[in-house]
Coordinates of C-alpha atoms and ligand atoms in Angstrom, one line a residue:
M971 CA 23.4 -8.8 19.4
K972 CA 25.5 -10.2 16.9
K973 CA 23.4 -13.3 14.5
L974 CA 24.8 -16.2 15.8
F975 CA 22.1 -18.6 13.9
P976 CA 19.7 -17.3 11.6
F977 CA 17.2 -18.2 13.8
V978 CA 17.0 -16.8 16.9
I979 CA 14.9 -19.4 19.2
V980 CA 12.9 -16.7 21.6
I981 CA 10.6 -17.0 24.4
L982 CA 8.2 -14.7 24.4
L983 CA 6.0 -13.7 27.7
N984 CA 2.8 -12.5 25.1
G985 CA 1.0 -10.0 27.5
C986 CA -2.3 -10.5 26.4
A987 CA -3.0 -14.4 26.8
G988 CA -0.3 -14.2 29.8
T989 CA 1.1 -17.3 28.4
R990 CA 4.4 -18.9 27.5
Q991 CA 4.7 -18.9 23.6
I992 CA 7.8 -20.1 21.9
K993 CA 8.5 -18.7 18.5
T994 CA 11.3 -19.5 16.2
A995 CA 11.8 -16.1 14.9
A996 CA 14.5 -15.2 11.7
G997 CA 15.7 -11.4 11.9
S998 CA 13.2 -9.4 11.1
L999 CA 12.1 -8.2 7.8
K1000 CA 13.2 -4.3 7.7
D1001 CA 16.8 -5.7 9.3
T1002 CA 17.3 -7.8 7.0
Y1003 CA 17.1 -5.6 4.1
K1004 CA 17.8 -2.7 5.3
K1005 CA 20.4 -2.2 2.6
D1006 CA 18.0 -3.0 -0.4
F1007 CA 15.1 -1.2 0.3
L1008 CA 12.7 0.3 3.2
I1009 CA 10.5 -2.5 4.1
G1010 CA 6.6 -1.2 5.3
A1011 CA 3.4 -2.0 6.5
A1012 CA -0.8 -0.2 6.0
I1013 CA -1.8 0.8 9.6
S1014 CA -5.2 1.3 10.1
W1015 CA -6.8 3.2 13.1
R1016 CA -7.5 0.4 15.0
Q1017 CA -3.7 0.0 15.4
V1018 CA -2.1 3.7 15.5
E1019 CA -4.3 2.9 19.7
E1020 CA -2.3 0.2 20.2
K1021 CA -5.5 -1.9 19.9
D1022 CA -3.9 -4.6 18.2
P1023 CA -1.7 -6.4 20.6
V1024 CA -0.6 -7.9 17.1
A1025 CA 0.4 -5.8 15.2
R1026 CA 1.8 -3.5 18.7
E1027 CA 3.9 -6.2 18.8
L1028 CA 5.3 -6.8 14.9
V1029 CA 5.0 -3.1 13.8
P1030 CA 8.2 -2.1 15.2
R1031 CA 10.2 -5.0 14.8
Q1032 CA 9.8 -5.9 11.3
F1033 CA 8.8 -2.8 9.7
N1034 CA 10.9 0.7 8.8
T1035 CA 7.9 2.8 6.9
V1036 CA 4.4 2.9 7.3
T1037 CA 1.1 3.5 5.0
P1038 CA -2.0 4.8 6.9
E1039 CA -4.7 2.2 5.2
N1040 CA -7.6 5.5 4.8
L1041 CA -6.7 7.7 7.8
M1042 CA -5.6 10.3 4.6
K1043 CA -7.6 9.4 2.2
E1044 CA -10.2 12.7 1.2
M1045 CA -13.3 11.9 3.3
E1046 CA -11.1 11.0 6.2
L1047 CA -9.9 14.8 6.6
T1048 CA -12.5 16.9 5.3
S1049 CA -16.7 16.3 5.4
A1050 CA -17.3 20.0 5.0
W1051 CA -16.0 22.8 2.7
G1052 CA -12.8 23.9 4.6
T1053 CA -13.7 21.9 7.4
Y1054 CA -10.6 19.8 8.4
D1055 CA -10.2 16.8 11.3
F1056 CA -6.5 16.1 11.3
S1057 CA -6.9 14.3 15.0
R1058 CA -6.5 10.9 13.6
A1059 CA -4.0 11.3 10.9
D1060 CA -1.5 13.3 13.2
R1061 CA -2.1 10.5 15.5
F1062 CA -1.1 8.0 12.5
V1063 CA 2.4 10.2 12.3
D1064 CA 3.2 10.3 16.1
F1065 CA 2.7 7.0 16.6
A1066 CA 5.6 6.1 13.5
K1067 CA 7.4 9.2 14.7
A1068 CA 7.4 6.9 18.1
N1069 CA 8.3 4.1 16.6
H1070 CA 11.0 5.2 14.1
L1071 CA 8.8 4.5 11.4
Q1072 CA 8.8 6.6 7.7
V1073 CA 5.7 7.8 6.9
N1074 CA 4.3 7.4 2.9
G1075 CA 1.2 9.8 3.1
H1076 CA -2.1 8.0 1.3
T1077 CA -3.5 9.6 -0.5
L1078 CA -4.2 13.6 -2.0
V1079 CA -6.5 12.5 -5.0
W1080 CA -8.4 9.1 -5.8
H1081 CA -12.0 9.3 -6.8
S1082 CA -13.1 6.7 -5.3
Q1083 CA -13.4 8.2 -1.5
M1084 CA -14.1 11.1 -1.8
P1085 CA -16.4 13.4 0.7
D1086 CA -19.9 13.6 -0.9
F1087 CA -20.0 17.3 -0.7
A1088 CA -17.5 17.4 -3.3
R1089 CA -18.9 15.0 -5.0
R1090 CA -21.5 17.2 -5.2
I1091 CA -19.4 20.2 -6.4
Q1092 CA -21.2 21.2 -10.1
S1093 CA -19.1 23.4 -11.0
A1094 CA -15.9 23.0 -12.7
D1095 CA -14.3 26.4 -11.1
S1096 CA -15.4 25.7 -7.6
F1097 CA -14.3 21.7 -8.0
R1098 CA -11.0 23.1 -8.9
T1099 CA -10.7 25.6 -5.6
F1100 CA -11.9 22.6 -3.6
F1101 CA -8.7 20.6 -5.9
T1102 CA -6.4 23.3 -4.7
D1103 CA -7.8 24.0 -1.4
H1104 CA -7.2 20.2 -0.4
I1105 CA -4.2 19.6 -1.9
R1106 CA -2.7 23.2 -0.6
K1107 CA -4.2 21.8 2.8
V1108 CA -3.0 18.5 3.4
A1109 CA 0.4 18.3 2.3
G1110 CA 1.2 21.3 3.9
H1111 CA 0.0 20.1 7.3
Y1112 CA 2.3 17.3 6.9
S1113 CA 4.8 19.3 4.4
G1114 CA 8.5 17.5 6.8
K1115 CA 6.1 15.0 8.8
V1116 CA 5.7 12.4 5.7
Q1117 CA 8.6 11.5 3.6
S1118 CA 6.9 10.0 0.2
W1119 CA 2.9 10.8 -0.7
D1120 CA 1.0 8.8 -3.2
V1121 CA -0.1 12.3 -4.9
V1122 CA -2.1 10.7 -7.2
N1123 CA -4.3 6.6 -6.7
E1124 CA -5.2 4.9 -9.7
A1125 CA -5.8 7.5 -12.5
L1126 CA -6.1 4.8 -15.7
N1127 CA -8.2 2.9 -16.9
E1128 CA -6.4 -0.5 -17.5
D1129 CA -6.2 0.1 -21.4
G1130 CA -3.7 2.4 -20.3
T1131 CA -6.3 5.4 -20.9
L1132 CA -8.2 8.2 -18.3
R1133 CA -10.5 6.9 -16.1
S1134 CA -13.1 9.0 -15.9
S1135 CA -14.1 10.9 -12.9
P1136 CA -15.2 13.6 -11.1
F1137 CA -11.2 15.4 -11.2
L1138 CA -11.0 14.6 -15.0
N1139 CA -14.4 15.5 -16.2
K1140 CA -14.1 18.3 -14.0
L1141 CA -10.6 19.6 -14.7
G1142 CA -9.5 18.3 -17.9
A1143 CA -6.5 15.8 -18.8
N1144 CA -3.6 18.6 -17.0
Y1145 CA -5.2 17.7 -13.7
I1146 CA -2.6 15.2 -12.4
V1147 CA 0.3 17.4 -14.0
D1148 CA -1.5 20.2 -11.8
A1149 CA -1.7 17.9 -8.8
F1150 CA 1.9 17.4 -8.4
K1151 CA 2.9 20.6 -9.5
L1152 CA 0.6 21.7 -6.1
T1153 CA 2.1 19.5 -3.7
Q1154 CA 5.7 20.0 -5.2
E1155 CA 4.7 23.7 -4.1
V1156 CA 4.1 23.0 -0.6
A1157 CA 5.9 19.5 0.2
P1158 CA 9.4 20.6 -1.3
N1159 CA 10.7 17.8 0.7
T1160 CA 8.4 15.2 0.2
A1161 CA 8.7 12.6 -2.7
L1162 CA 6.2 12.1 -5.2
Y1163 CA 4.7 9.7 -6.1
Y1164 CA 2.3 8.2 -8.9
N1165 CA -0.1 4.8 -7.7
D1166 CA -2.0 2.0 -9.7
Y1167 CA -2.5 -1.2 -10.4
N1168 CA -1.5 -3.6 -12.6
N1169 CA 0.4 -1.2 -14.0
E1170 CA 2.8 -4.0 -14.3
Q1171 CA 0.8 -5.0 -17.1
P1172 CA 1.6 -3.9 -20.4
K1173 CA -1.3 -1.9 -21.6
K1174 CA -1.7 -0.1 -18.4
R1175 CA 2.4 0.7 -18.1
A1176 CA 2.6 2.5 -21.5
G1177 CA -0.4 4.7 -20.1
C1178 CA 1.1 5.6 -16.6
M1179 CA 4.7 6.0 -18.5
A1180 CA 2.5 8.3 -20.6
L1181 CA 1.6 9.7 -17.5
I1182 CA 4.6 10.0 -15.6
K1183 CA 6.9 11.8 -18.8
K1184 CA 3.8 14.0 -19.3
I1185 CA 4.7 15.3 -15.7
Q1186 CA 8.6 15.6 -16.3
Q1187 CA 8.1 17.9 -19.7
A1188 CA 6.0 20.0 -17.9
G1189 CA 8.9 20.8 -15.7
V1190 CA 7.2 18.9 -12.7
R1191 CA 8.7 16.9 -10.2
I1192 CA 7.9 13.4 -9.7
D1193 CA 10.2 10.8 -7.8
G1194 CA 8.9 7.5 -8.1
V1195 CA 5.9 5.4 -9.1
G1196 CA 4.2 2.8 -6.9
I1197 CA 2.9 -0.8 -8.1
Q1198 CA 0.4 -2.1 -5.5
G1199 CA 0.4 -5.5 -5.8
H1200 CA -2.4 -6.7 -5.7
W1201 CA -1.8 -10.7 -7.1
H1202 CA -2.9 -14.0 -6.5
V1203 CA -1.6 -16.7 -5.5
G1204 CA 0.5 -19.5 -8.8
K1205 CA -0.4 -16.0 -11.0
L1206 CA 2.3 -13.3 -10.5
P1207 CA 2.9 -11.7 -13.4
F1208 CA 6.8 -11.8 -12.6
K1209 CA 8.1 -10.9 -16.2
D1210 CA 5.6 -8.2 -16.4
I1211 CA 6.6 -6.9 -12.7
E1212 CA 10.4 -7.3 -14.0
E1213 CA 9.7 -5.7 -17.2
S1214 CA 8.0 -2.4 -15.5
I1215 CA 11.0 -2.2 -13.1
L1216 CA 13.4 -1.8 -15.9
Q1217 CA 10.9 1.1 -17.7
Y1218 CA 9.6 2.5 -14.8
A1219 CA 13.3 2.9 -13.6
A1220 CA 14.9 4.3 -17.3
L1221 CA 12.7 7.5 -16.5
G1222 CA 14.9 8.5 -14.1
I1223 CA 12.3 7.5 -10.9
K1224 CA 12.0 5.3 -8.1
V1225 CA 9.8 2.3 -8.1
A1226 CA 7.7 1.2 -4.9
I1227 CA 5.3 -1.8 -4.5
T1228 CA 2.9 0.2 -2.3
E1229 CA -0.2 -2.3 -1.2
L1230 CA 1.6 -5.8 -1.6
D1231 CA -0.4 -9.3 -1.1
I1232 CA -1.3 -12.0 -2.7
E1233 CA -5.0 -13.3 -2.9
V1234 CA -5.5 -17.1 -2.4
L1235 CA -9.4 -17.0 -2.5
P1236 CA -11.0 -17.4 -6.0
R1237 CA -12.0 -14.3 -7.4
N1238 CA -13.0 -14.3 -11.4
F1239 CA -11.4 -10.7 -11.7
T1240 CA -7.5 -9.6 -11.0
G1241 CA -6.9 -5.8 -9.6
A1242 CA -7.9 -3.5 -7.0
D1243 CA -11.1 -1.4 -8.0
V1244 CA -12.1 -1.1 -4.6
S1245 CA -16.0 -0.7 -6.0
R1246 CA -16.4 -3.9 -7.9
R1247 CA -18.2 -6.9 -6.1
M1248 CA -18.3 -10.5 -6.8
N1249 CA -21.1 -13.0 -5.6
V1250 CA -21.0 -15.5 -2.9
G1251 CA -21.5 -18.4 -4.7
A1252 CA -20.1 -22.5 -3.8
G1253 CA -16.4 -22.2 -3.0
S1254 CA -16.1 -18.4 -2.1
D1255 CA -15.0 -19.0 0.9
P1256 CA -13.3 -22.3 0.9
Y1257 CA -10.4 -22.3 3.9
A1258 CA -12.7 -21.2 6.1
N1259 CA -11.0 -23.4 8.3
G1260 CA -7.8 -22.7 7.8
L1261 CA -5.2 -22.2 4.7
P1262 CA -4.3 -26.1 3.1
E1263 CA -0.7 -26.8 3.2
T1264 CA -0.1 -26.6 -0.4
V1265 CA -1.6 -23.3 -1.0
Q1266 CA 0.5 -22.1 2.1
K1267 CA 3.7 -23.3 -0.2
Q1268 CA 2.5 -22.0 -3.2
L1269 CA 2.2 -18.7 -1.1
A1270 CA 5.9 -18.9 0.1
D1271 CA 7.2 -19.7 -3.3
D1272 CA 5.5 -16.8 -4.1
Y1273 CA 6.8 -14.1 -2.0
G1274 CA 10.1 -15.7 -2.6
Q1275 CA 10.5 -15.6 -6.1
L1276 CA 9.5 -11.8 -5.9
F1277 CA 11.7 -10.5 -3.2
A1278 CA 14.8 -12.7 -5.3
L1279 CA 13.5 -10.4 -8.0
L1280 CA 13.2 -7.0 -6.5
L1281 CA 16.4 -7.5 -5.1
R1282 CA 18.3 -8.1 -8.2
H1283 CA 17.1 -4.9 -9.0
K1284 CA 17.0 -3.0 -5.0
D1285 CA 18.9 0.0 -7.0
K1286 CA 15.6 0.9 -8.6
I1287 CA 13.4 0.0 -5.6
S1288 CA 12.6 2.3 -2.9
R1289 CA 9.9 0.5 -0.5
V1290 CA 8.1 -2.6 0.1
T1291 CA 5.0 -1.9 2.0
F1292 CA 2.4 -4.7 2.7
W1293 CA -1.3 -3.6 2.7
G1294 CA -1.9 -5.5 6.2
V1295 CA 0.3 -6.5 9.1
H1296 CA -0.9 -9.5 9.4
D1297 CA -4.1 -11.8 7.8
G1298 CA -6.1 -10.9 10.1
Q1299 CA -6.2 -7.2 8.9
S1300 CA -6.9 -8.1 5.6
W1301 CA -9.0 -6.1 3.1
L1302 CA -9.4 -8.8 1.4
N1303 CA -11.3 -10.1 4.3
N1304 CA -14.3 -8.4 3.6
W1305 CA -13.5 -7.6 -0.6
P1306 CA -15.4 -8.3 -3.2
I1307 CA -17.3 -10.4 -0.8
A1308 CA -17.5 -9.8 3.0
G1309 CA -16.6 -12.0 5.5
R1310 CA -14.6 -14.6 3.7
T1311 CA -11.1 -15.5 5.3
S1312 CA -8.0 -14.7 3.5
Y1313 CA -4.3 -15.4 4.0
P1314 CA -2.7 -12.8 1.9
L1315 CA 0.4 -11.6 4.3
L1316 CA 3.5 -12.7 6.0
F1317 CA 2.0 -13.0 9.3
D1318 CA -1.3 -14.8 10.7
R1319 CA -3.8 -13.8 12.6
K1320 CA -1.8 -14.6 16.1
G1321 CA 1.0 -12.5 14.4
N1322 CA 3.2 -16.2 13.7
P1323 CA 5.6 -15.5 11.0
K1324 CA 3.7 -18.1 7.7
S1325 CA 6.2 -19.8 5.9
A1326 CA 6.7 -17.2 3.7
F1327 CA 7.5 -15.0 5.8
Y1328 CA 10.8 -17.2 6.0
S1329 CA 11.0 -17.4 2.1
V1330 CA 11.4 -13.5 2.0
I1331 CA 14.1 -13.7 4.5
K1332 CA 15.9 -16.7 3.0
A1333 CA 15.7 -14.9 -0.4
K1334 CA 17.8 -12.1 0.7
K1335 CA 20.1 -15.2 2.6
K1336 CA 20.7 -16.7 -1.1
Ligands
G3I363 O1 -14.9 3.9 9.3 C1 -15.8 3.8 8.9 C2 -16.6 3.0 10.0 O2 -17.2 4.8 10.6 C3 -17.8 2.7 9.5 O3 -18.8 2.0 10.7 C4 -17.7 1.6 8.7 C5 -19.0 0.6 8.5 O4 -19.7 1.0 6.8 O5 -16.7 1.9 7.3 C6 -15.5 2.6 8.0 O6 -15.1 2.9 6.7 C7 -14.5 2.2 6.1 C8 -13.1 1.8 5.9 O7 -12.0 1.3 4.5 C9 -11.8 2.0 7.5 O8 -12.0 0.7 7.6 C10 -15.0 1.9 4.8 O9 -16.1 1.7 4.3 C11 -14.3 0.9 3.6 O10 -14.8 1.0 1.9 C12 -12.5 1.0 3.8 O11 -11.9 0.0 2.6 C13 -10.7 1.3 1.9 C14 -10.8 0.4 1.1 O12 -9.4 1.1 0.6 C15 -11.7 1.8 0.6 O13 -11.0 3.7 1.2 C16 -10.2 -0.4 2.5 O14 -10.1 -0.5 4.6 C17 -8.5 -0.4 2.2 O15 -7.8 -1.9 3.3 C18 -9.0 -0.4 1.1 O16 -7.1 -0.1 0.3 C19 -7.3 0.8 -1.1 C20 -5.9 1.4 -1.1 O17 -6.4 3.0 0.0 C21 -6.5 2.3 -2.6 N1 -5.4 0.7 -3.2 C22 -6.8 -0.3 -4.0 C23 -6.4 -0.4 -2.0 C24 -7.3 -1.3 -1.9 O18 -9.2 -1.7 -2.1

């Protein structure tokens, strides 16, 4: 339909509640940015099963790429040596295909979600066999079905040194190069990314740059770097983000914002180390009954400024993926404190666009 107005008044019959809702909605995210970069979301199993009516409407309408929030992690695919269950991850790939969505595979090598049997492996040789077999099996199974992989996730410390993990401790510092080499052998047409949080911060960025150069100098393919983008409202490091895009792109690779959300709840640390927790205190969950307009506006301003920045460098950006479809799905409702009410994304719990959504659309119209 020819866009006569930037906003289209749409009368939608909400199949679930059987009630008419009149929503004003600008054009979709994917259509607004279709000449710039892919726009995606992390999808849960419940959403693959189409048991989330809000996501069922939003995903095909707003996004052109999806990432499995958990379904392709090591412990989701295998719980015993040589035994794999791809059924749920295959359902995810089928869901993406049915909805004309590209797929970013997440993630082949991550210390945080290893199956118990692998974590218990003592000998380095046996561990290398697990590591090699896992990558070949999973990346081979999805070769031609996923467009990109987060090959290795969160291998760095905040100071840019390699994180102590079973992979580093048993395989040595070259394990990351090995992971990319193994993946490229079985998935020759899949874009290969290194993914991390806070790697827009100077020290961690330096370590990430060194990692990327090491892979390249080994003659192994790396196509991009993922900056996860788990940021905090009113505190987005815009200068670091822009400098990082420029520095990573200068290495001849693409940059993706892979897990974008903007936390509005109080937290006494940054980053996304899922192993961290925070004690419940007075004021831990200040917005259980709704987000104040002042915070809603700051969130909108932050998202608008971020997308204006990304548009300035759209030639370097391959994809922007939100870490969830709507606020009700977000991991931030349960981390680092369980049972809070957060509002980090562009759509509210009922699937209504927030002012942040309109700021992202408006950033393109400028
Ligand atoms: O599937 C089980 C379910 O059977 C069980 O009843 C339930 C209760 O224990 O747990 C369920 O698994 C949970 C899983 O999410 C699926 O809901 C895990 O406990 C829980 O730890 C897991 O959390 C995920 C977390 O990564 C750890 O894998 C979050 O949903 C996910 O948003 C988060 O995403 C990570 C990225 O992969 C990497 N970057 C950081 C980002 C945020 O931590």
